Amino acid sequence: MTATTTTPSRPVEVRGPQLLIDGRLTGSAEAIDVVDPSTGQVLTTVPAATPGQLDVAVAAARRAAPGWAGTPVAERQERVRAFAAVVRENVDELAALVTCEVGKPLFRARSEVSSGLAFAEAYTRMTLDDEVIHDGVGELVRLRRVPVGVAAAITAWNYPLMLALCKIGPALVAGNPVLVKPSPYTPVATLRLGELVRDVLPAGVFQVLAGGDGLGVAMTTHPGIDKVSFTGSGRAGRAILAATAPTVKRVTLEMGGNDAGIVLPDADPGAIAADLYAGGMSNCGQVCAGLKRLFVPASRAGEYADAIAAVAAGVVVGDGFTDGVDMGPVQNAPQLRRVQGLLADAVGRGAEVYFRGEAPDGPGYWHPVTLVRGAGDDVPLVAEEQFGPVLPLLTYDTVDEAVARANATTFGLGASVWSPDLDAAERVALRLDAGSVWVNQHPMLSPDTPFGGRKQSGLGSEGSLLGLHAYTDVSVLRIKRGAA
Ligand code: NAD
């Protein structure tokens, strides 16, 4: 593995973008320092919305809600297309800001924005027509899908723009004003998005408020917010479920995962090693539905270790603006310490590091690609979501055993099975408890397909018509005929 240590100049000017509240760009008495993970230095300072500013934003959203809900769906979809067009025109700047604050390579930041746009725009091609349940002589019964009200979109730091766009699209198309709160670690690109699109939608329909976890708590308990769509950790997801209960808010929770991948005995290590590696290490291992527990047949463990290590040896870790870099730093200092701690603990319990790559020495939150074997299922590196560039290789003797161990977790986000025999792979796939089960790929998301967690990995789905319906309530209209 090669590591680069130079820090090239940024192709974007990182100013402190403003909050977007009620159609106006505004600062705040409070601020957040945003750190560049590749240097550990402050990148910029952005305003943090105060409780009073949240109240102003919620009031603006509630004022805008009836007008937006009453706007025909086709017109709302046209506005969302216009919103997407502005994002597309500014993709260079937005992707560069994502690279600055997340650390990921620029080409991956571009692909993050493109994927987010694909999700947001998919909702502009869906219909929200009433369904006629009964149309008889005596009665007409119609199911309507009405906007929920005011939506809050709370996002994590690993894909700030993609996560935001995946929530903004369906919230707006379904007729809800939306307040977006990015992670305090990565608020810059989302705030800039608000600046860029401020004139595309009526005041109050789209607002961006940066802030810490406390702002998230204030949103999830605010009586003026009707729906919370959250992407982040299990810890925060559970807190949100409890916090939203008193006001019976609608919630969509996209939480963490600890995905298993089971390689069947007939698979070819050389053919799948690159995909297994990417499944676990993409975005520096910071992917909710990344491959986090790799099960291979015990009799072939050495072949898999060699094949995956050979792929890892070609990976370049370094600054995201440098050509040829495949992987950036871990996004923040606490996450780096957590990954380092999980690895040290696993090694202390007898796990073997069979490959350790190179990474810049620092400053910055660098961690080398690290491949581990010999850790038991109860070791926290395996049992918990590691969310970093460390992939444990686990061995099994029978497929039944591998399936049982893969399912023996409270997580249920994704899982995969690998084999050239697609029928055999499908039979195993059907036994895995996860919201998405992939064969010969991991992960794979697309806008027309629901994505969500089973068990404690989440509640509800994003993507597809299910993702749009998640921003609506059902209201039934029953008209008695011939009575009056
Ligand atoms: P986090 O839960 O710490 O923070 C996510 C967001 O929630 C941030 O904006 C944060 O300020 C806010 N928040 C935190 N506590 C809150 C509370 N009590 N009430 C309201 N808001 C609160 O998560 P993170 O560290 O930013 O992200 C990493 C986690 O996100 C990982 O577990 C990862 O698996 C998960 N994730 C899941 C998906 C998915 O689609 N399932 C996608 C990406 C990331």
mmCIF file with all atom_site columns, C-alpha atoms in Angstrom, residues 72-226:
data_model
loop_
_atom_site.group_PDB
_atom_site.id
_atom_site.type_symbol
_atom_site.label_atom_id
_atom_site.label_alt_id
_atom_site.label_comp_id
_atom_site.label_asym_id
_atom_site.label_entity_id
_atom_site.label_seq_id
_atom_site.pdbx_PDB_ins_code
_atom_site.Cartn_x
_atom_site.Cartn_y
_atom_site.Cartn_z
_atom_site.occupancy
_atom_site.B_iso_or_equiv
_atom_site.pdbx_formal_charge
_atom_site.auth_seq_id
_atom_site.auth_comp_id
_atom_site.auth_asym_id
_atom_site.auth_atom_id
_atom_site.pdbx_PDB_model_num
ATOM 1   C CA . PRO A 1 72  ? -50.341 20.086 -7.147  1.00 0.00 ? 72  PRO A CA 1
ATOM 2   C CA . VAL A 1 73  ? -47.957 17.124 -6.937  1.00 0.00 ? 73  VAL A CA 1
ATOM 3   C CA . ALA A 1 74  ? -46.760 17.680 -10.518 1.00 0.00 ? 74  ALA A CA 1
ATOM 4   C CA . GLU A 1 75  ? -45.797 21.252 -9.655  1.00 0.00 ? 75  GLU A CA 1
ATOM 5   C CA . ARG A 1 76  ? -43.992 20.163 -6.497  1.00 0.00 ? 76  ARG A CA 1
ATOM 6   C CA . GLN A 1 77  ? -42.099 17.630 -8.589  1.00 0.00 ? 77  GLN A CA 1
ATOM 7   C CA . GLU A 1 78  ? -41.173 20.379 -11.049 1.00 0.00 ? 78  GLU A CA 1
ATOM 8   C CA . ARG A 1 79  ? -39.744 22.432 -8.151  1.00 0.00 ? 79  ARG A CA 1
ATOM 9   C CA . VAL A 1 80  ? -37.736 19.446 -6.918  1.00 0.00 ? 80  VAL A CA 1
ATOM 10  C CA . ARG A 1 81  ? -36.357 18.990 -10.441 1.00 0.00 ? 81  ARG A CA 1
ATOM 11  C CA . ALA A 1 82  ? -35.350 22.669 -10.417 1.00 0.00 ? 82  ALA A CA 1
ATOM 12  C CA . PHE A 1 83  ? -33.726 22.135 -7.013  1.00 0.00 ? 83  PHE A CA 1
ATOM 13  C CA . ALA A 1 84  ? -31.814 19.144 -8.413  1.00 0.00 ? 84  ALA A CA 1
ATOM 14  C CA . ALA A 1 85  ? -30.731 21.173 -11.442 1.00 0.00 ? 85  ALA A CA 1
ATOM 15  C CA . VAL A 1 86  ? -29.114 23.772 -9.179  1.00 0.00 ? 86  VAL A CA 1
ATOM 16  C CA . VAL A 1 87  ? -27.283 21.031 -7.291  1.00 0.00 ? 87  VAL A CA 1
ATOM 17  C CA . ARG A 1 88  ? -26.085 19.543 -10.583 1.00 0.00 ? 88  ARG A CA 1
ATOM 18  C CA . GLU A 1 89  ? -24.833 22.931 -11.830 1.00 0.00 ? 89  GLU A CA 1
ATOM 19  C CA . ASN A 1 90  ? -22.794 23.247 -8.646  1.00 0.00 ? 90  ASN A CA 1
ATOM 20  C CA . VAL A 1 91  ? -21.622 19.665 -8.299  1.00 0.00 ? 91  VAL A CA 1
ATOM 21  C CA . ASP A 1 92  ? -17.931 20.614 -8.531  1.00 0.00 ? 92  ASP A CA 1
ATOM 22  C CA . GLU A 1 93  ? -18.127 22.970 -5.579  1.00 0.00 ? 93  GLU A CA 1
ATOM 23  C CA . LEU A 1 94  ? -20.404 20.749 -3.483  1.00 0.00 ? 94  LEU A CA 1
ATOM 24  C CA . ALA A 1 95  ? -18.282 17.638 -4.059  1.00 0.00 ? 95  ALA A CA 1
ATOM 25  C CA . ALA A 1 96  ? -15.130 19.564 -3.140  1.00 0.00 ? 96  ALA A CA 1
ATOM 26  C CA . LEU A 1 97  ? -16.769 20.702 0.107   1.00 0.00 ? 97  LEU A CA 1
ATOM 27  C CA . VAL A 1 98  ? -17.684 17.083 0.894   1.00 0.00 ? 98  VAL A CA 1
ATOM 28  C CA . THR A 1 99  ? -14.060 16.083 0.326   1.00 0.00 ? 99  THR A CA 1
ATOM 29  C CA . CYS A 1 100 ? -12.899 18.931 2.593   1.00 0.00 ? 100 CYS A CA 1
ATOM 30  C CA . GLU A 1 101 ? -15.131 17.980 5.499   1.00 0.00 ? 101 GLU A CA 1
ATOM 31  C CA . VAL A 1 102 ? -15.406 14.177 5.180   1.00 0.00 ? 102 VAL A CA 1
ATOM 32  C CA . GLY A 1 103 ? -11.957 13.517 3.715   1.00 0.00 ? 103 GLY A CA 1
ATOM 33  C CA . LYS A 1 104 ? -13.134 11.094 1.019   1.00 0.00 ? 104 LYS A CA 1
ATOM 34  C CA . PRO A 1 105 ? -11.498 11.261 -2.449  1.00 0.00 ? 105 PRO A CA 1
ATOM 35  C CA . LEU A 1 106 ? -12.992 13.867 -4.754  1.00 0.00 ? 106 LEU A CA 1
ATOM 36  C CA . PHE A 1 107 ? -14.247 11.318 -7.298  1.00 0.00 ? 107 PHE A CA 1
ATOM 37  C CA . ARG A 1 108 ? -16.134 9.530  -4.516  1.00 0.00 ? 108 ARG A CA 1
ATOM 38  C CA . ALA A 1 109 ? -17.603 12.828 -3.288  1.00 0.00 ? 109 ALA A CA 1
ATOM 39  C CA . ARG A 1 110 ? -18.848 13.489 -6.822  1.00 0.00 ? 110 ARG A CA 1
ATOM 40  C CA . SER A 1 111 ? -20.427 10.068 -6.934  1.00 0.00 ? 111 SER A CA 1
ATOM 41  C CA . GLU A 1 112 ? -22.051 10.766 -3.552  1.00 0.00 ? 112 GLU A CA 1
ATOM 42  C CA . VAL A 1 113 ? -23.723 13.902 -4.950  1.00 0.00 ? 113 VAL A CA 1
ATOM 43  C CA . SER A 1 114 ? -24.799 12.081 -8.139  1.00 0.00 ? 114 SER A CA 1
ATOM 44  C CA . SER A 1 115 ? -26.308 9.209  -6.142  1.00 0.00 ? 115 SER A CA 1
ATOM 45  C CA . GLY A 1 116 ? -28.138 11.645 -3.876  1.00 0.00 ? 116 GLY A CA 1
ATOM 46  C CA . LEU A 1 117 ? -29.537 13.419 -6.941  1.00 0.00 ? 117 LEU A CA 1
ATOM 47  C CA . ALA A 1 118 ? -30.654 10.112 -8.454  1.00 0.00 ? 118 ALA A CA 1
ATOM 48  C CA . PHE A 1 119 ? -32.577 9.338  -5.250  1.00 0.00 ? 119 PHE A CA 1
ATOM 49  C CA . ALA A 1 120 ? -34.121 12.820 -4.977  1.00 0.00 ? 120 ALA A CA 1
ATOM 50  C CA . GLU A 1 121 ? -35.127 12.909 -8.629  1.00 0.00 ? 121 GLU A CA 1
ATOM 51  C CA . ALA A 1 122 ? -36.664 9.422  -8.577  1.00 0.00 ? 122 ALA A CA 1
ATOM 52  C CA . TYR A 1 123 ? -39.490 10.847 -6.465  1.00 0.00 ? 123 TYR A CA 1
ATOM 53  C CA . THR A 1 124 ? -40.275 13.351 -9.208  1.00 0.00 ? 124 THR A CA 1
ATOM 54  C CA . ARG A 1 125 ? -41.367 10.424 -11.408 1.00 0.00 ? 125 ARG A CA 1
ATOM 55  C CA . MET A 1 126 ? -43.640 8.744  -8.867  1.00 0.00 ? 126 MET A CA 1
ATOM 56  C CA . THR A 1 127 ? -47.378 9.251  -8.487  1.00 0.00 ? 127 THR A CA 1
ATOM 57  C CA . LEU A 1 128 ? -49.332 9.949  -5.332  1.00 0.00 ? 128 LEU A CA 1
ATOM 58  C CA . ASP A 1 129 ? -52.793 9.326  -6.759  1.00 0.00 ? 129 ASP A CA 1
ATOM 59  C CA . ASP A 1 130 ? -55.760 8.459  -4.563  1.00 0.00 ? 130 ASP A CA 1
ATOM 60  C CA . GLU A 1 131 ? -56.677 4.784  -4.498  1.00 0.00 ? 131 GLU A CA 1
ATOM 61  C CA . VAL A 1 132 ? -60.334 3.910  -4.970  1.00 0.00 ? 132 VAL A CA 1
ATOM 62  C CA . ILE A 1 133 ? -61.087 1.171  -2.480  1.00 0.00 ? 133 ILE A CA 1
ATOM 63  C CA . HIS A 1 134 ? -64.788 0.876  -3.255  1.00 0.00 ? 134 HIS A CA 1
ATOM 64  C CA . ASP A 1 135 ? -66.943 2.552  -5.893  1.00 0.00 ? 135 ASP A CA 1
ATOM 65  C CA . GLY A 1 136 ? -70.480 1.234  -5.482  1.00 0.00 ? 136 GLY A CA 1
ATOM 66  C CA . VAL A 1 137 ? -74.048 2.442  -5.776  1.00 0.00 ? 137 VAL A CA 1
ATOM 67  C CA . GLY A 1 138 ? -74.239 3.201  -2.066  1.00 0.00 ? 138 GLY A CA 1
ATOM 68  C CA . GLU A 1 139 ? -70.748 4.472  -1.317  1.00 0.00 ? 139 GLU A CA 1
ATOM 69  C CA . LEU A 1 140 ? -67.447 5.721  -2.689  1.00 0.00 ? 140 LEU A CA 1
ATOM 70  C CA . VAL A 1 141 ? -64.392 4.956  -0.565  1.00 0.00 ? 141 VAL A CA 1
ATOM 71  C CA . ARG A 1 142 ? -61.085 6.591  -1.457  1.00 0.00 ? 142 ARG A CA 1
ATOM 72  C CA . LEU A 1 143 ? -57.678 6.313  0.204   1.00 0.00 ? 143 LEU A CA 1
ATOM 73  C CA . ARG A 1 144 ? -55.729 9.559  0.080   1.00 0.00 ? 144 ARG A CA 1
ATOM 74  C CA . ARG A 1 145 ? -52.085 10.037 0.978   1.00 0.00 ? 145 ARG A CA 1
ATOM 75  C CA . VAL A 1 146 ? -51.817 13.454 2.568   1.00 0.00 ? 146 VAL A CA 1
ATOM 76  C CA . PRO A 1 147 ? -48.668 15.285 3.671   1.00 0.00 ? 147 PRO A CA 1
ATOM 77  C CA . VAL A 1 148 ? -47.624 14.571 7.249   1.00 0.00 ? 148 VAL A CA 1
ATOM 78  C CA . GLY A 1 149 ? -46.900 18.240 8.027   1.00 0.00 ? 149 GLY A CA 1
ATOM 79  C CA . VAL A 1 150 ? -43.442 19.595 8.839   1.00 0.00 ? 150 VAL A CA 1
ATOM 80  C CA . ALA A 1 151 ? -40.532 17.172 8.429   1.00 0.00 ? 151 ALA A CA 1
ATOM 81  C CA . ALA A 1 152 ? -37.112 17.201 10.088  1.00 0.00 ? 152 ALA A CA 1
ATOM 82  C CA . ALA A 1 153 ? -34.214 15.480 8.307   1.00 0.00 ? 153 ALA A CA 1
ATOM 83  C CA . ILE A 1 154 ? -31.325 14.651 10.654  1.00 0.00 ? 154 ILE A CA 1
ATOM 84  C CA . THR A 1 155 ? -28.209 13.256 9.008   1.00 0.00 ? 155 THR A CA 1
ATOM 85  C CA . ALA A 1 156 ? -24.896 11.549 9.802   1.00 0.00 ? 156 ALA A CA 1
ATOM 86  C CA . TRP A 1 157 ? -21.370 12.542 8.753   1.00 0.00 ? 157 TRP A CA 1
ATOM 87  C CA . ASN A 1 158 ? -20.402 9.705  6.401   1.00 0.00 ? 158 ASN A CA 1
ATOM 88  C CA . TYR A 1 159 ? -22.469 10.832 3.343   1.00 0.00 ? 159 TYR A CA 1
ATOM 89  C CA . PRO A 1 160 ? -23.741 14.299 4.264   1.00 0.00 ? 160 PRO A CA 1
ATOM 90  C CA . LEU A 1 161 ? -25.169 15.327 0.899   1.00 0.00 ? 161 LEU A CA 1
ATOM 91  C CA . MET A 1 162 ? -26.451 11.952 -0.202  1.00 0.00 ? 162 MET A CA 1
ATOM 92  C CA . LEU A 1 163 ? -28.300 11.409 3.064   1.00 0.00 ? 163 LEU A CA 1
ATOM 93  C CA . ALA A 1 164 ? -29.803 14.899 2.906   1.00 0.00 ? 164 ALA A CA 1
ATOM 94  C CA . LEU A 1 165 ? -30.918 14.549 -0.724  1.00 0.00 ? 165 LEU A CA 1
ATOM 95  C CA . CYS A 1 166 ? -32.490 11.143 0.004   1.00 0.00 ? 166 CYS A CA 1
ATOM 96  C CA . LYS A 1 167 ? -34.732 12.839 2.567   1.00 0.00 ? 167 LYS A CA 1
ATOM 97  C CA . ILE A 1 168 ? -35.336 16.211 0.882   1.00 0.00 ? 168 ILE A CA 1
ATOM 98  C CA . GLY A 1 169 ? -36.722 14.640 -2.327  1.00 0.00 ? 169 GLY A CA 1
ATOM 99  C CA . PRO A 1 170 ? -39.549 12.577 -0.825  1.00 0.00 ? 170 PRO A CA 1
ATOM 100 C CA . ALA A 1 171 ? -40.368 15.121 1.910   1.00 0.00 ? 171 ALA A CA 1
ATOM 101 C CA . LEU A 1 172 ? -40.956 17.875 -0.662  1.00 0.00 ? 172 LEU A CA 1
ATOM 102 C CA . VAL A 1 173 ? -42.690 15.756 -3.291  1.00 0.00 ? 173 VAL A CA 1
ATOM 103 C CA . ALA A 1 174 ? -45.081 14.431 -0.640  1.00 0.00 ? 174 ALA A CA 1
ATOM 104 C CA . GLY A 1 175 ? -45.988 18.035 0.256   1.00 0.00 ? 175 GLY A CA 1
ATOM 105 C CA . ASN A 1 176 ? -44.059 18.676 3.476   1.00 0.00 ? 176 ASN A CA 1
ATOM 106 C CA . PRO A 1 177 ? -41.771 21.587 4.310   1.00 0.00 ? 177 PRO A CA 1
ATOM 107 C CA . VAL A 1 178 ? -38.459 20.156 5.478   1.00 0.00 ? 178 VAL A CA 1
ATOM 108 C CA . LEU A 1 179 ? -35.811 21.331 7.949   1.00 0.00 ? 179 LEU A CA 1
ATOM 109 C CA . VAL A 1 180 ? -32.442 19.688 7.397   1.00 0.00 ? 180 VAL A CA 1
ATOM 110 C CA . LYS A 1 181 ? -29.939 19.299 10.241  1.00 0.00 ? 181 LYS A CA 1
ATOM 111 C CA . PRO A 1 182 ? -26.568 17.946 9.155   1.00 0.00 ? 182 PRO A CA 1
ATOM 112 C CA . SER A 1 183 ? -24.072 16.371 11.543  1.00 0.00 ? 183 SER A CA 1
ATOM 113 C CA . PRO A 1 184 ? -21.997 18.923 13.493  1.00 0.00 ? 184 PRO A CA 1
ATOM 114 C CA . TYR A 1 185 ? -18.924 17.183 12.026  1.00 0.00 ? 185 TYR A CA 1
ATOM 115 C CA . THR A 1 186 ? -19.989 17.842 8.423   1.00 0.00 ? 186 THR A CA 1
ATOM 116 C CA . PRO A 1 187 ? -22.366 20.803 8.112   1.00 0.00 ? 187 PRO A CA 1
ATOM 117 C CA . VAL A 1 188 ? -20.546 22.752 5.385   1.00 0.00 ? 188 VAL A CA 1
ATOM 118 C CA . ALA A 1 189 ? -21.776 21.169 2.131   1.00 0.00 ? 189 ALA A CA 1
ATOM 119 C CA . THR A 1 190 ? -25.371 20.951 3.404   1.00 0.00 ? 190 THR A CA 1
ATOM 120 C CA . LEU A 1 191 ? -25.375 24.615 4.453   1.00 0.00 ? 191 LEU A CA 1
ATOM 121 C CA . ARG A 1 192 ? -23.914 25.562 1.083   1.00 0.00 ? 192 ARG A CA 1
ATOM 122 C CA . LEU A 1 193 ? -26.703 23.563 -0.562  1.00 0.00 ? 193 LEU A CA 1
ATOM 123 C CA . GLY A 1 194 ? -29.178 25.763 1.304   1.00 0.00 ? 194 GLY A CA 1
ATOM 124 C CA . GLU A 1 195 ? -27.435 28.908 0.059   1.00 0.00 ? 195 GLU A CA 1
ATOM 125 C CA . LEU A 1 196 ? -27.472 27.680 -3.533  1.00 0.00 ? 196 LEU A CA 1
ATOM 126 C CA . VAL A 1 197 ? -31.143 26.689 -3.679  1.00 0.00 ? 197 VAL A CA 1
ATOM 127 C CA . ARG A 1 198 ? -32.594 29.417 -1.475  1.00 0.00 ? 198 ARG A CA 1
ATOM 128 C CA . ASP A 1 199 ? -34.630 30.969 -4.300  1.00 0.00 ? 199 ASP A CA 1
ATOM 129 C CA . VAL A 1 200 ? -35.905 27.708 -5.796  1.00 0.00 ? 200 VAL A CA 1
ATOM 130 C CA . LEU A 1 201 ? -38.609 27.051 -3.211  1.00 0.00 ? 201 LEU A CA 1
ATOM 131 C CA . PRO A 1 202 ? -41.010 29.282 -1.270  1.00 0.00 ? 202 PRO A CA 1
ATOM 132 C CA . ALA A 1 203 ? -39.670 30.641 2.039   1.00 0.00 ? 203 ALA A CA 1
ATOM 133 C CA . GLY A 1 204 ? -40.029 28.110 4.827   1.00 0.00 ? 204 GLY A CA 1
ATOM 134 C CA . VAL A 1 205 ? -40.429 25.097 2.529   1.00 0.00 ? 205 VAL A CA 1
ATOM 135 C CA . PHE A 1 206 ? -36.733 24.198 2.626   1.00 0.00 ? 206 PHE A CA 1
ATOM 136 C CA . GLN A 1 207 ? -34.501 25.258 5.511   1.00 0.00 ? 207 GLN A CA 1
ATOM 137 C CA . VAL A 1 208 ? -31.053 24.207 6.743   1.00 0.00 ? 208 VAL A CA 1
ATOM 138 C CA . LEU A 1 209 ? -30.038 24.521 10.391  1.00 0.00 ? 209 LEU A CA 1
ATOM 139 C CA . ALA A 1 210 ? -26.631 23.392 11.560  1.00 0.00 ? 210 ALA A CA 1
ATOM 140 C CA . GLY A 1 211 ? -26.195 22.385 15.145  1.00 0.00 ? 211 GLY A CA 1
ATOM 141 C CA . GLY A 1 212 ? -25.011 19.776 17.587  1.00 0.00 ? 212 GLY A CA 1
ATOM 142 C CA . ASP A 1 213 ? -26.875 16.809 19.013  1.00 0.00 ? 213 ASP A CA 1
ATOM 143 C CA . GLY A 1 214 ? -28.818 19.213 21.259  1.00 0.00 ? 214 GLY A CA 1
ATOM 144 C CA . LEU A 1 215 ? -30.423 20.810 18.218  1.00 0.00 ? 215 LEU A CA 1
ATOM 145 C CA . GLY A 1 216 ? -31.436 17.300 17.107  1.00 0.00 ? 216 GLY A CA 1
ATOM 146 C CA . VAL A 1 217 ? -33.022 16.689 20.505  1.00 0.00 ? 217 VAL A CA 1
ATOM 147 C CA . ALA A 1 218 ? -34.862 20.018 20.261  1.00 0.00 ? 218 ALA A CA 1
ATOM 148 C CA . MET A 1 219 ? -36.201 19.066 16.829  1.00 0.00 ? 219 MET A CA 1
ATOM 149 C CA . THR A 1 220 ? -37.367 15.619 17.893  1.00 0.00 ? 220 THR A CA 1
ATOM 150 C CA . THR A 1 221 ? -39.287 17.041 20.860  1.00 0.00 ? 221 THR A CA 1
ATOM 151 C CA . HIS A 1 222 ? -40.615 20.162 19.089  1.00 0.00 ? 222 HIS A CA 1
ATOM 152 C CA . PRO A 1 223 ? -44.421 20.217 18.981  1.00 0.00 ? 223 PRO A CA 1
ATOM 153 C CA . GLY A 1 224 ? -44.344 21.957 15.582  1.00 0.00 ? 224 GLY A CA 1
ATOM 154 C CA . ILE A 1 225 ? -42.518 19.094 13.864  1.00 0.00 ? 225 ILE A CA 1
ATOM 155 C CA . ASP A 1 226 ? -44.613 16.154 12.675  1.00 0.00 ? 226 ASP A CA 1
#
